[in-house]
Coordinates of C-alpha atoms in Angstrom, one line a residue:
Chain M
M19 CA -19.6 -4.4 -16.7
N20 CA -16.6 -4.8 -18.9
D21 CA -14.5 -1.7 -19.0
R22 CA -11.0 -2.9 -19.9
P23 CA -9.1 0.4 -19.8
L24 CA -10.5 1.4 -16.5
F25 CA -9.9 -2.1 -15.1
E26 CA -6.2 -1.9 -16.1
Y27 CA -5.9 1.6 -14.5
T28 CA -7.6 0.6 -11.3
L29 CA -5.6 -2.6 -11.1
G30 CA -2.4 -0.5 -11.4
L31 CA -3.4 1.6 -8.4
A32 CA -4.5 -1.5 -6.5
D33 CA -1.3 -3.4 -7.2
D34 CA 0.9 -0.5 -6.1
A35 CA -0.9 -0.4 -2.8
L36 CA -0.9 -4.2 -2.3
V37 CA 2.8 -4.7 -3.2
S38 CA 3.8 -1.7 -1.1
A39 CA 1.8 -3.1 1.9
Q40 CA 3.5 -6.5 1.5
R41 CA 6.9 -4.8 1.8
M42 CA 5.7 -2.6 4.7
G43 CA 4.4 -5.6 6.6
W44 CA 8.0 -7.0 6.7
W45 CA 9.0 -4.2 9.1
I46 CA 6.5 -5.1 11.8
S47 CA 8.8 -6.4 14.6
R48 CA 11.9 -5.2 12.7
A49 CA 11.5 -1.4 13.0
P50 CA 14.2 0.8 14.7
E51 CA 11.8 1.8 17.5
L52 CA 8.6 0.3 18.9
E53 CA 6.7 3.4 17.9
E54 CA 7.9 2.8 14.4
D55 CA 6.6 -0.8 14.4
V56 CA 3.2 0.7 15.2
A57 CA 3.5 3.4 12.5
M58 CA 4.7 1.0 9.7
A59 CA 2.0 -1.5 10.6
N60 CA -0.5 1.4 10.4
I61 CA 0.7 2.5 7.0
G62 CA 0.8 -1.0 5.7
L63 CA -2.8 -1.6 6.9
D64 CA -4.0 1.6 5.2
Q65 CA -2.4 0.3 2.0
V66 CA -4.0 -3.2 2.3
G67 CA -7.3 -1.4 2.8
Q68 CA -6.8 0.7 -0.3
A69 CA -5.8 -2.4 -2.3
R70 CA -8.9 -4.3 -1.2
S71 CA -11.3 -1.6 -2.2
L72 CA -9.5 -1.1 -5.5
L73 CA -9.2 -4.8 -6.3
T74 CA -12.9 -5.3 -5.6
Y75 CA -13.8 -2.5 -7.9
A76 CA -11.4 -3.8 -10.6
G77 CA -13.2 -7.1 -10.4
E78 CA -16.5 -5.4 -11.0
L79 CA -15.0 -3.4 -13.9
E80 CA -13.7 -6.6 -15.5
G81 CA -17.1 -8.3 -15.2
E82 CA -15.8 -11.9 -14.8
G83 CA -16.7 -12.4 -11.2
R84 CA -13.2 -12.2 -9.8
T85 CA -13.0 -11.2 -6.1
E86 CA -10.2 -9.2 -4.4
D87 CA -8.6 -12.5 -3.3
D88 CA -8.8 -14.0 -6.8
L89 CA -7.0 -10.9 -8.1
A90 CA -4.4 -10.8 -5.3
Y91 CA -3.6 -14.5 -5.1
L92 CA -4.3 -16.1 -8.4
R93 CA -2.5 -13.8 -10.8
D94 CA 1.1 -14.4 -11.8
D95 CA 3.7 -11.6 -11.8
R96 CA 3.3 -10.9 -15.6
E97 CA -0.3 -10.0 -14.8
F98 CA 0.6 -7.5 -12.0
R99 CA 0.3 -3.9 -12.9
N100 CA 2.3 -2.1 -10.1
V101 CA 5.3 0.1 -10.7
K102 CA 8.7 -1.3 -10.0
L103 CA 9.4 1.2 -7.2
V104 CA 7.2 -0.6 -4.7
E105 CA 8.4 -4.1 -5.4
R106 CA 12.1 -3.6 -4.9
P107 CA 13.6 -5.1 -1.8
M108 CA 13.5 -3.0 1.3
T109 CA 15.7 -3.9 4.2
D110 CA 17.1 -0.5 5.0
F111 CA 15.0 2.0 6.9
G112 CA 16.4 4.9 4.8
V113 CA 15.2 3.2 1.6
A114 CA 11.9 2.5 3.2
M115 CA 11.4 6.2 4.0
A116 CA 12.8 7.5 0.7
R117 CA 10.4 5.2 -1.2
L118 CA 7.4 6.1 1.1
L119 CA 8.1 9.8 0.5
M120 CA 8.0 9.4 -3.3
F121 CA 5.2 6.9 -3.4
S122 CA 2.9 8.6 -0.8
T123 CA 3.4 12.0 -2.3
Y124 CA 2.4 10.6 -5.7
Q125 CA -0.6 8.9 -4.1
L126 CA -1.6 12.1 -2.3
H127 CA -1.8 14.0 -5.6
L128 CA -3.5 11.1 -7.4
Y129 CA -6.1 10.4 -4.8
R130 CA -6.9 14.1 -4.4
A131 CA -7.6 14.4 -8.1
L132 CA -9.5 11.1 -8.2
S133 CA -11.7 12.1 -5.3
A134 CA -12.9 15.1 -7.4
G135 CA -13.2 12.9 -10.5
S136 CA -16.3 11.7 -12.4
D137 CA -16.1 8.0 -11.5
A138 CA -18.2 7.7 -8.3
T139 CA -16.5 4.6 -7.0
L140 CA -13.0 5.7 -7.5
S141 CA -13.9 9.0 -6.1
G142 CA -15.2 7.4 -2.9
I143 CA -12.2 5.2 -2.5
A144 CA -9.9 8.1 -3.1
A145 CA -11.7 10.4 -0.7
K146 CA -11.0 7.9 2.1
A147 CA -7.5 7.1 1.1
V148 CA -6.4 10.8 0.7
K149 CA -6.7 11.2 4.5
E150 CA -4.6 8.2 5.1
V151 CA -2.0 9.0 2.6
A152 CA -1.6 12.6 3.9
Y153 CA -0.4 11.0 7.1
H154 CA 2.0 8.7 5.2
V155 CA 3.5 11.8 3.5
D156 CA 3.9 13.5 6.9
H157 CA 5.5 10.5 8.4
A158 CA 8.0 10.0 5.6
T159 CA 8.8 13.7 5.5
H160 CA 9.7 13.8 9.1
W161 CA 12.0 10.8 8.8
V162 CA 13.7 12.0 5.6
L163 CA 14.4 15.3 7.5
R164 CA 15.7 13.5 10.6
L165 CA 17.9 11.1 8.6
G166 CA 19.1 13.7 6.1
D167 CA 19.9 16.3 8.7
G168 CA 20.8 13.9 11.6
T169 CA 24.3 12.4 11.8
D170 CA 26.9 12.0 9.1
E171 CA 26.1 8.4 8.8
S172 CA 22.4 8.9 8.5
H173 CA 23.0 11.7 5.9
T174 CA 25.1 9.4 3.8
R175 CA 22.7 6.5 4.1
M176 CA 19.7 8.7 3.3
Q177 CA 21.4 10.1 0.2
A178 CA 22.3 6.6 -0.9
A179 CA 18.7 5.6 -0.5
L180 CA 17.4 8.5 -2.6
D181 CA 20.0 7.8 -5.3
A182 CA 19.0 4.1 -5.4
E183 CA 15.2 4.8 -5.6
W184 CA 15.1 7.9 -7.7
P185 CA 15.5 6.1 -11.1
Y186 CA 12.2 4.4 -10.3
V187 CA 10.2 7.6 -9.6
D188 CA 9.5 8.4 -13.2
E189 CA 7.3 5.3 -13.8
L190 CA 4.8 6.6 -11.3
F191 CA 3.9 9.4 -13.7
G192 CA 3.3 7.3 -16.8
S193 CA 0.3 8.4 -18.9
R194 CA -3.0 6.6 -18.6
A195 CA -4.7 5.1 -21.7
P196 CA -5.9 7.8 -24.1
S197 CA -9.4 6.4 -24.0
L198 CA -9.6 7.3 -20.3
A199 CA -9.3 11.0 -21.1
G200 CA -11.8 13.0 -19.1
R201 CA -12.7 10.0 -16.9
V202 CA -9.7 9.7 -14.6
V203 CA -6.7 11.8 -13.7
D204 CA -3.6 11.4 -15.9
P205 CA -0.6 10.6 -13.6
A206 CA 1.6 12.5 -16.2
E207 CA -0.1 15.7 -15.0
L208 CA 0.9 15.0 -11.4
R209 CA 4.6 14.8 -12.2
D210 CA 5.4 18.5 -11.6
P211 CA 3.4 19.2 -8.5
A212 CA 4.4 15.9 -6.8
L213 CA 8.1 16.2 -7.6
T214 CA 8.1 19.8 -6.5
D215 CA 6.8 18.5 -3.1
V216 CA 9.4 15.8 -2.9
R217 CA 12.3 18.1 -4.0
R218 CA 11.3 20.6 -1.2
V219 CA 11.6 17.9 1.4
V220 CA 14.9 16.6 0.0
G221 CA 16.4 20.2 0.0
E222 CA 15.2 20.9 3.6
A223 CA 16.8 17.6 4.7
T224 CA 20.1 19.0 3.4
L225 CA 20.1 16.2 0.7
T226 CA 20.6 16.5 -3.0
V227 CA 18.1 15.6 -5.7
P228 CA 19.8 12.8 -7.5
E229 CA 20.9 13.3 -11.1
V230 CA 20.6 9.7 -12.2
P231 CA 19.2 8.2 -15.4
T232 CA 15.7 6.9 -15.3
A233 CA 15.2 3.2 -15.0
L234 CA 13.2 1.3 -17.6
G235 CA 9.6 1.2 -16.8
G236 CA 7.2 -1.6 -17.8
G237 CA 5.5 -2.4 -14.5
R238 CA 2.1 -1.2 -15.8
Q239 CA 2.5 -3.7 -18.7
G240 CA 3.5 -6.5 -16.4
L241 CA 7.3 -6.3 -17.0
H242 CA 8.7 -6.4 -13.5
T243 CA 12.0 -6.9 -11.7
E244 CA 13.1 -10.4 -10.6
H245 CA 12.0 -9.5 -7.0
L246 CA 8.3 -9.5 -7.7
G247 CA 8.2 -13.2 -8.4
F248 CA 9.6 -14.0 -4.9
L249 CA 7.3 -11.5 -3.2
L250 CA 4.3 -13.1 -4.9
A251 CA 5.5 -16.7 -4.3
E252 CA 5.6 -16.0 -0.6
M253 CA 2.3 -14.0 -0.5
Q254 CA 0.3 -16.5 -2.6
H255 CA 1.6 -19.9 -1.7
L256 CA -0.8 -20.8 1.1
H257 CA -3.8 -19.6 -0.8
R258 CA -2.8 -21.5 -3.9
S259 CA -2.0 -24.7 -2.0
H260 CA -5.7 -25.1 -1.1
P261 CA -7.7 -24.3 -4.3
G262 CA -11.2 -23.2 -3.6
A263 CA -10.8 -23.2 0.2
T264 CA -12.4 -20.5 2.3
W265 CA -10.2 -18.7 5.0
Chain B
M30 CA 4.7 -14.4 31.9
Y31 CA 2.2 -12.4 29.8
G32 CA 0.8 -11.1 33.0
N33 CA 1.8 -13.9 35.3
D34 CA 5.1 -13.9 37.1
F35 CA 7.2 -16.6 38.6
G36 CA 10.8 -15.3 38.5
S37 CA 13.4 -16.0 41.1
D38 CA 14.7 -12.8 42.5
Q39 CA 11.6 -11.5 44.2
A40 CA 12.3 -12.9 47.6
A41 CA 15.7 -11.2 47.8
D42 CA 14.7 -7.9 49.3
Q43 CA 11.1 -8.2 50.3
H44 CA 12.0 -7.2 53.8
V45 CA 13.3 -3.7 52.9
P46 CA 11.1 -1.5 55.1
A47 CA 8.8 1.0 53.4
P48 CA 9.0 4.6 54.5
D49 CA 5.6 4.1 56.1
E50 CA 4.9 0.4 56.2
Q51 CA 1.7 0.7 58.2
A52 CA 0.1 3.2 55.9
F53 CA 1.0 1.0 52.9
A54 CA -0.4 -2.1 54.5
A55 CA -3.6 -0.1 55.4
L56 CA -3.9 1.1 51.8
L57 CA -3.7 -2.5 50.5
A58 CA -6.1 -3.8 53.2
D59 CA -8.5 -1.1 52.0
E60 CA -8.2 -2.3 48.4
G61 CA -6.8 1.2 47.6
R62 CA -4.7 1.9 44.6
V63 CA -1.0 2.7 44.9
E64 CA 0.0 5.6 42.6
P65 CA 3.4 6.5 41.3
R66 CA 4.1 9.3 43.9
D67 CA 2.9 7.2 46.8
D68 CA 5.4 5.6 49.3
M69 CA 5.8 2.0 48.6
P70 CA 8.2 -0.7 49.8
G71 CA 11.3 -1.1 47.7
A72 CA 10.6 -4.8 47.2
Y73 CA 7.0 -4.0 46.0
R74 CA 8.4 -1.5 43.5
K75 CA 11.1 -3.9 42.3
S76 CA 8.7 -6.8 41.9
L77 CA 6.3 -4.7 39.9
V78 CA 9.1 -3.4 37.6
R79 CA 10.1 -6.9 36.9
Q80 CA 6.6 -8.1 36.3
I81 CA 5.5 -5.2 34.1
A82 CA 8.8 -5.3 32.1
Q83 CA 8.4 -9.0 31.6
H84 CA 4.9 -8.4 30.5
A85 CA 6.0 -5.7 28.1
H86 CA 8.8 -7.8 26.7
S87 CA 6.3 -10.6 26.1
E88 CA 4.1 -8.4 24.0
I89 CA 7.1 -7.4 21.9
I90 CA 8.6 -10.8 21.4
G91 CA 5.0 -12.1 20.8
M92 CA 4.9 -10.0 17.7
Q93 CA 7.4 -12.4 16.0
P94 CA 5.5 -15.7 15.9
E95 CA 2.4 -14.0 14.5
G96 CA 4.3 -11.6 12.4
N97 CA 5.8 -14.7 10.8
W98 CA 2.4 -15.1 8.9
I99 CA 1.7 -11.6 7.8
S100 CA 3.3 -12.0 4.4
R101 CA 1.5 -15.3 3.8
A102 CA -1.9 -14.7 5.3
P103 CA -4.3 -16.6 3.0
S104 CA -6.7 -13.8 2.2
L105 CA -6.5 -10.0 2.2
R106 CA -9.0 -9.8 5.0
R107 CA -6.9 -12.1 7.2
K108 CA -3.8 -10.2 6.3
A109 CA -5.4 -6.9 7.4
I110 CA -6.7 -8.4 10.7
L111 CA -3.3 -10.0 11.5
M112 CA -1.4 -6.7 10.8
A113 CA -3.8 -4.9 13.1
K114 CA -3.4 -7.6 15.8
V115 CA 0.4 -7.5 15.7
Q116 CA 0.2 -3.7 15.8
D117 CA -1.9 -4.0 18.9
E118 CA 0.7 -6.1 20.6
A119 CA 3.3 -3.4 19.9
G120 CA 0.8 -0.9 21.4
H121 CA 0.5 -3.0 24.5
G122 CA 4.2 -3.1 24.8
L123 CA 4.2 0.7 24.7
Y124 CA 1.6 1.1 27.4
L125 CA 3.4 -1.4 29.6
Y126 CA 6.8 0.2 29.2
A127 CA 5.1 3.5 30.1
A128 CA 3.5 1.9 33.2
A129 CA 6.9 0.6 34.2
E130 CA 8.5 4.0 33.7
T131 CA 6.1 5.4 36.4
L132 CA 8.2 3.3 38.8
G133 CA 11.3 5.3 38.0
V134 CA 12.9 3.0 35.4
D135 CA 13.8 3.8 31.9
R136 CA 12.4 1.8 28.9
A137 CA 15.8 1.7 27.2
D138 CA 17.3 0.0 30.3
L139 CA 14.5 -2.5 30.4
V140 CA 15.0 -3.3 26.7
D141 CA 18.8 -3.7 27.3
Q142 CA 18.0 -6.1 30.1
L143 CA 15.8 -8.1 27.7
H144 CA 18.6 -8.2 25.1
S145 CA 21.2 -9.3 27.7
G146 CA 18.9 -12.0 29.0
R147 CA 18.6 -10.5 32.5
Q148 CA 14.8 -10.1 32.0
K149 CA 12.5 -12.7 30.5
Y150 CA 9.5 -12.9 28.4
S151 CA 6.7 -15.4 28.2
S152 CA 8.0 -18.9 27.2
I153 CA 5.0 -19.5 25.0
F154 CA 6.6 -17.3 22.3
N155 CA 9.5 -19.7 22.1
Y156 CA 7.3 -22.1 20.2
P157 CA 7.2 -21.9 16.4
T158 CA 4.2 -21.0 14.2
L159 CA 4.5 -23.7 11.7
T160 CA 1.2 -23.3 9.8
W161 CA -1.5 -20.7 9.3
A162 CA -3.7 -22.5 11.9
D163 CA -1.1 -21.6 14.5
V164 CA -2.2 -18.0 14.2
G165 CA -5.7 -19.2 15.1
A166 CA -4.4 -21.3 18.0
I167 CA -2.3 -18.4 19.4
G168 CA -5.3 -16.2 19.3
W169 CA -7.7 -18.7 20.8
L170 CA -5.5 -20.4 23.4
V171 CA -2.5 -18.1 24.1
D172 CA -4.6 -14.9 24.1
G173 CA -7.3 -16.8 26.0
A174 CA -4.8 -17.8 28.7
A175 CA -3.4 -14.3 28.7
I176 CA -6.9 -12.8 29.3
T177 CA -7.5 -15.2 32.1
N178 CA -4.3 -13.9 33.7
Q179 CA -4.9 -10.3 32.9
V180 CA -8.5 -9.7 33.8
P181 CA -7.7 -9.9 37.5
L182 CA -4.7 -7.6 36.9
C183 CA -7.3 -4.8 36.1
R184 CA -7.7 -4.8 39.9
C185 CA -4.0 -4.9 40.6
S186 CA -3.0 -2.7 43.5
Y187 CA -0.7 -0.6 41.3
G188 CA -2.8 2.0 39.5
P189 CA -0.9 2.5 36.2
Y190 CA -0.6 -1.2 35.7
A191 CA -4.2 -1.9 36.5
R192 CA -5.4 0.9 34.1
A193 CA -3.1 -0.3 31.3
M194 CA -4.7 -3.7 31.7
V195 CA -8.2 -2.5 31.2
R196 CA -7.4 -1.4 27.7
V197 CA -5.1 -4.3 27.0
C198 CA -7.9 -6.8 28.0
K199 CA -10.4 -5.2 25.7
E200 CA -8.1 -5.7 22.7
E201 CA -7.0 -9.2 23.8
S202 CA -10.6 -10.3 24.0
F203 CA -11.0 -9.2 20.4
H204 CA -7.8 -11.1 19.6
Q205 CA -9.1 -14.2 21.2
R206 CA -12.3 -14.1 19.2
Q207 CA -10.4 -13.6 16.0
G208 CA -8.3 -16.7 16.8
F209 CA -11.5 -18.7 17.5
E210 CA -12.9 -17.5 14.3
I211 CA -9.8 -18.6 12.3
L212 CA -10.0 -22.0 13.8
H213 CA -13.8 -22.2 13.3
T214 CA -13.4 -21.4 9.6
L215 CA -10.6 -24.0 9.3
S216 CA -12.5 -26.7 11.2
H217 CA -15.5 -26.2 8.9
G218 CA -13.4 -26.1 5.8
T219 CA -11.6 -28.8 3.7
S220 CA -10.3 -31.9 5.4
E221 CA -6.7 -30.5 5.0
Q222 CA -7.8 -27.3 6.8
K223 CA -9.5 -29.1 9.6
A224 CA -6.3 -31.3 10.1
M225 CA -4.2 -28.1 10.1
A226 CA -6.4 -26.7 12.9
Q227 CA -6.4 -29.9 15.0
D228 CA -2.6 -30.1 14.7
A229 CA -2.2 -26.5 15.8
V230 CA -4.4 -27.1 18.8
N231 CA -2.5 -30.3 19.7
R232 CA 0.8 -28.4 19.7
Y233 CA -0.4 -25.3 21.6
W234 CA -2.7 -26.8 24.3
W235 CA -0.1 -27.9 26.8
P236 CA 2.2 -24.9 26.4
S237 CA -0.9 -22.7 27.0
L238 CA -1.6 -24.5 30.3
M239 CA 2.0 -23.9 31.2
M240 CA 1.5 -20.1 30.7
F241 CA -0.1 -20.0 34.2
G242 CA 3.2 -21.0 35.8
P243 CA 4.2 -23.9 38.1
P244 CA 1.6 -25.5 40.4
D245 CA 0.7 -23.6 43.6
D246 CA 2.8 -25.8 45.9
D247 CA 5.9 -25.0 43.7
S248 CA 5.3 -21.3 43.3
P249 CA 7.3 -19.6 46.0
N250 CA 6.6 -15.9 45.1
S251 CA 2.8 -16.2 44.6
A252 CA 2.0 -15.6 48.3
Q253 CA 3.9 -12.3 48.5
S254 CA 2.4 -11.1 45.2
M255 CA -1.1 -11.9 46.5
A256 CA -0.3 -10.1 49.8
W257 CA 0.6 -7.1 47.8
G258 CA -2.6 -7.1 45.8
I259 CA -0.7 -7.7 42.5
K260 CA -1.8 -11.2 42.0
R261 CA -5.4 -12.0 42.9
F262 CA -5.7 -15.7 42.2
S263 CA -3.2 -18.6 42.3
N264 CA -1.7 -20.2 39.3
D265 CA -3.8 -23.3 39.6
E266 CA -7.0 -21.3 40.1
L267 CA -6.4 -19.4 37.0
R268 CA -5.4 -22.5 35.0
Q269 CA -8.6 -24.2 36.1
R270 CA -10.6 -21.2 35.1
F271 CA -9.0 -21.3 31.6
V272 CA -9.6 -25.0 31.2
D273 CA -13.3 -24.6 32.2
M274 CA -13.7 -21.8 29.8
T275 CA -11.9 -23.5 26.9
V276 CA -13.3 -27.0 26.9
P277 CA -16.8 -26.0 25.8
Q278 CA -15.3 -23.7 23.2
S279 CA -13.3 -26.6 21.7
E280 CA -16.6 -28.5 21.4
A281 CA -18.1 -25.6 19.6
L282 CA -15.1 -25.6 17.2
G283 CA -15.4 -29.3 16.6
L284 CA -11.8 -29.8 17.7
T285 CA -10.4 -32.1 20.4
L286 CA -7.9 -31.2 23.1
P287 CA -4.9 -33.6 23.4
D288 CA -5.6 -34.8 26.9
P289 CA -7.1 -38.3 27.4
D290 CA -7.7 -37.4 31.1
L291 CA -9.8 -34.4 30.4
R292 CA -13.3 -34.9 31.9
W293 CA -16.0 -33.0 33.7
N294 CA -16.1 -33.6 37.4
E295 CA -19.7 -33.2 38.5
E296 CA -18.9 -32.9 42.2
R297 CA -16.2 -30.3 41.8
A298 CA -18.1 -28.6 38.9
H299 CA -14.8 -28.3 37.1
Y300 CA -13.0 -30.1 34.3
E301 CA -10.2 -32.4 35.4
Y302 CA -7.1 -32.4 33.3
G303 CA -4.0 -34.6 33.0
A304 CA -0.6 -34.0 34.6
I305 CA 1.3 -31.2 33.0
D306 CA 5.0 -31.9 32.1
F307 CA 6.6 -29.0 33.8
T308 CA 10.1 -30.2 32.9
E309 CA 9.4 -28.9 29.4
L310 CA 8.4 -25.4 30.8
F311 CA 11.6 -25.2 32.8
E312 CA 13.7 -26.3 29.8
V313 CA 12.1 -23.6 27.7
I314 CA 12.6 -20.9 30.4
K315 CA 16.2 -22.0 30.6
G316 CA 16.6 -21.2 26.9
N317 CA 16.2 -24.6 25.4
G318 CA 12.9 -24.1 23.7
P319 CA 12.4 -24.5 20.0
C320 CA 12.8 -20.8 19.2
N321 CA 14.5 -19.1 22.1
A322 CA 17.7 -18.3 20.1
E323 CA 15.8 -17.1 17.0
R324 CA 13.5 -14.8 18.9
M325 CA 16.3 -13.1 20.8
A326 CA 18.5 -12.9 17.7
H327 CA 15.7 -11.3 15.7
K328 CA 15.1 -8.8 18.4
R329 CA 18.7 -7.9 18.9
R330 CA 19.3 -7.7 15.2
A331 CA 16.4 -5.3 14.6
H332 CA 17.6 -3.1 17.5
A333 CA 21.2 -3.1 16.3
E334 CA 20.2 -2.3 12.7
G335 CA 18.0 0.5 13.9
A336 CA 20.7 2.2 16.0
W337 CA 21.8 4.6 13.2
V338 CA 18.1 5.7 12.9
R339 CA 17.7 6.4 16.6
E340 CA 21.0 8.2 16.7
A341 CA 19.9 10.4 13.8
A342 CA 16.6 11.2 15.4
D343 CA 18.4 12.3 18.6
A344 CA 20.9 14.4 16.7
Y345 CA 18.2 16.0 14.6
A346 CA 16.2 16.8 17.8
A347 CA 19.2 18.3 19.4
K348 CA 19.9 20.5 16.3
Q349 CA 16.2 21.6 16.2
A350 CA 16.4 22.5 19.9
R351 CA 19.5 24.6 19.3
R352 CA 17.8 26.3 16.3
T353 CA 14.8 27.1 18.3
E354 CA 17.0 28.5 21.0
S355 CA 19.0 30.7 18.7
V356 CA 15.8 32.1 17.2
A357 CA 14.5 32.9 20.6

């Protein structure tokens, strides 16, 4: 099988999940509460699972025999197709929850549409993922509400987190390749419903939807922030240090 | 100590009389379970709080050495397994803090005591995870030693602790198998991988034996713990059981254990092992291990950096309660 447009599309979804999981994994042992260590590990695990299924399928679509690990560990940052939102550094819990709200709400709409789509493999992967992501949305929503409508400090920090992440939301809704029309959902069509959901949570949390300019995209074409190189260097170094080894 | 206990303040008030000492003694003699609402001697309660808290703290601090490799796990399958394992350790911490709370203490206070150094955690987690193979060695040896300690705790006289242990042991046994499988894969892989596995086992073998605590003739609290039905076997009995279980597994792995005196004793039907350097254990307990300072700094930093989040959650909950009240 060699289906380049669908390969690129699937790779984009896979890389979003993988890079997000890599950031989420950082929190395990660093979360504000023990319950949150469990929750963030759980969310990260769901995302690794999605990435594995999607990368495996991407490898089949490409038709060159690449496995999930070949794709995860042996590509350089210019070959990654994730959006910039998920690769940005994440050391503040407010940022983590702002980003999870935006990303998981997008994923929920995306996976829902894909699960009803015509590609049987993507539909199967999405049908499983949609249940996981519904929980991620729920979790992020609750934290954005608590932090937005908690203390003065948490309100300020949550607003700052939203302001910092909001410029990167737009890239989630970039159009798919025209040749995929009728085969997979176009993320551009998800912009209004997904952002309506996010805005509702932001309002309920007594926060303001940021009015900030959109950041330059490019992630889907392999043009990333400087942060991705470090993330991949850490993720890939052991695998690459032992070419051909089995783990 | 990850289910074993050899602290120092246990003897202090072991003679505080229970409200009904005879009934308590009879319950223990009968192998009955003590439940949270039952009368129990103050010293029994205090000893259990310390042991369960120390066990919970060990699960939590134990997340760090393995968490160290989540970002670098060499395959996505290994990454997923490791994340699930470290998540399990957090879950074990939660059950154990909950078990301690049935004795009338508060989790937040126990965590404060960990942060201030008044309560300890297992010294094994003060050793660094230098290579990927250390994740395997921790699973195989450290979790293997933990299971050896914890399986008898499933019959501990205190009901909530015993029941928590049943679930914890099931998960730990899975962890031990995954550690074995990591090492098995490495020892059957490239020469570099096999060397990595052997090096990890060399470094973790002796600290794992020390997880069982000092020798029996130097373990002053063990007798009381055994009389209370908390501890069922002595430190040396458990250590021997672990060695006997582990040596054949090392042969199956194709790895050696770093003890020239290790040999099968036909007469005793046990493996003999060399002298353990307990001065190292006591140095690590005192705070002079390779990672004591880092582990505590990491834990305190995460707690401090999360304070605003916990405060916000409390404030939000209070607001919600007021809103519900005003609606009602």
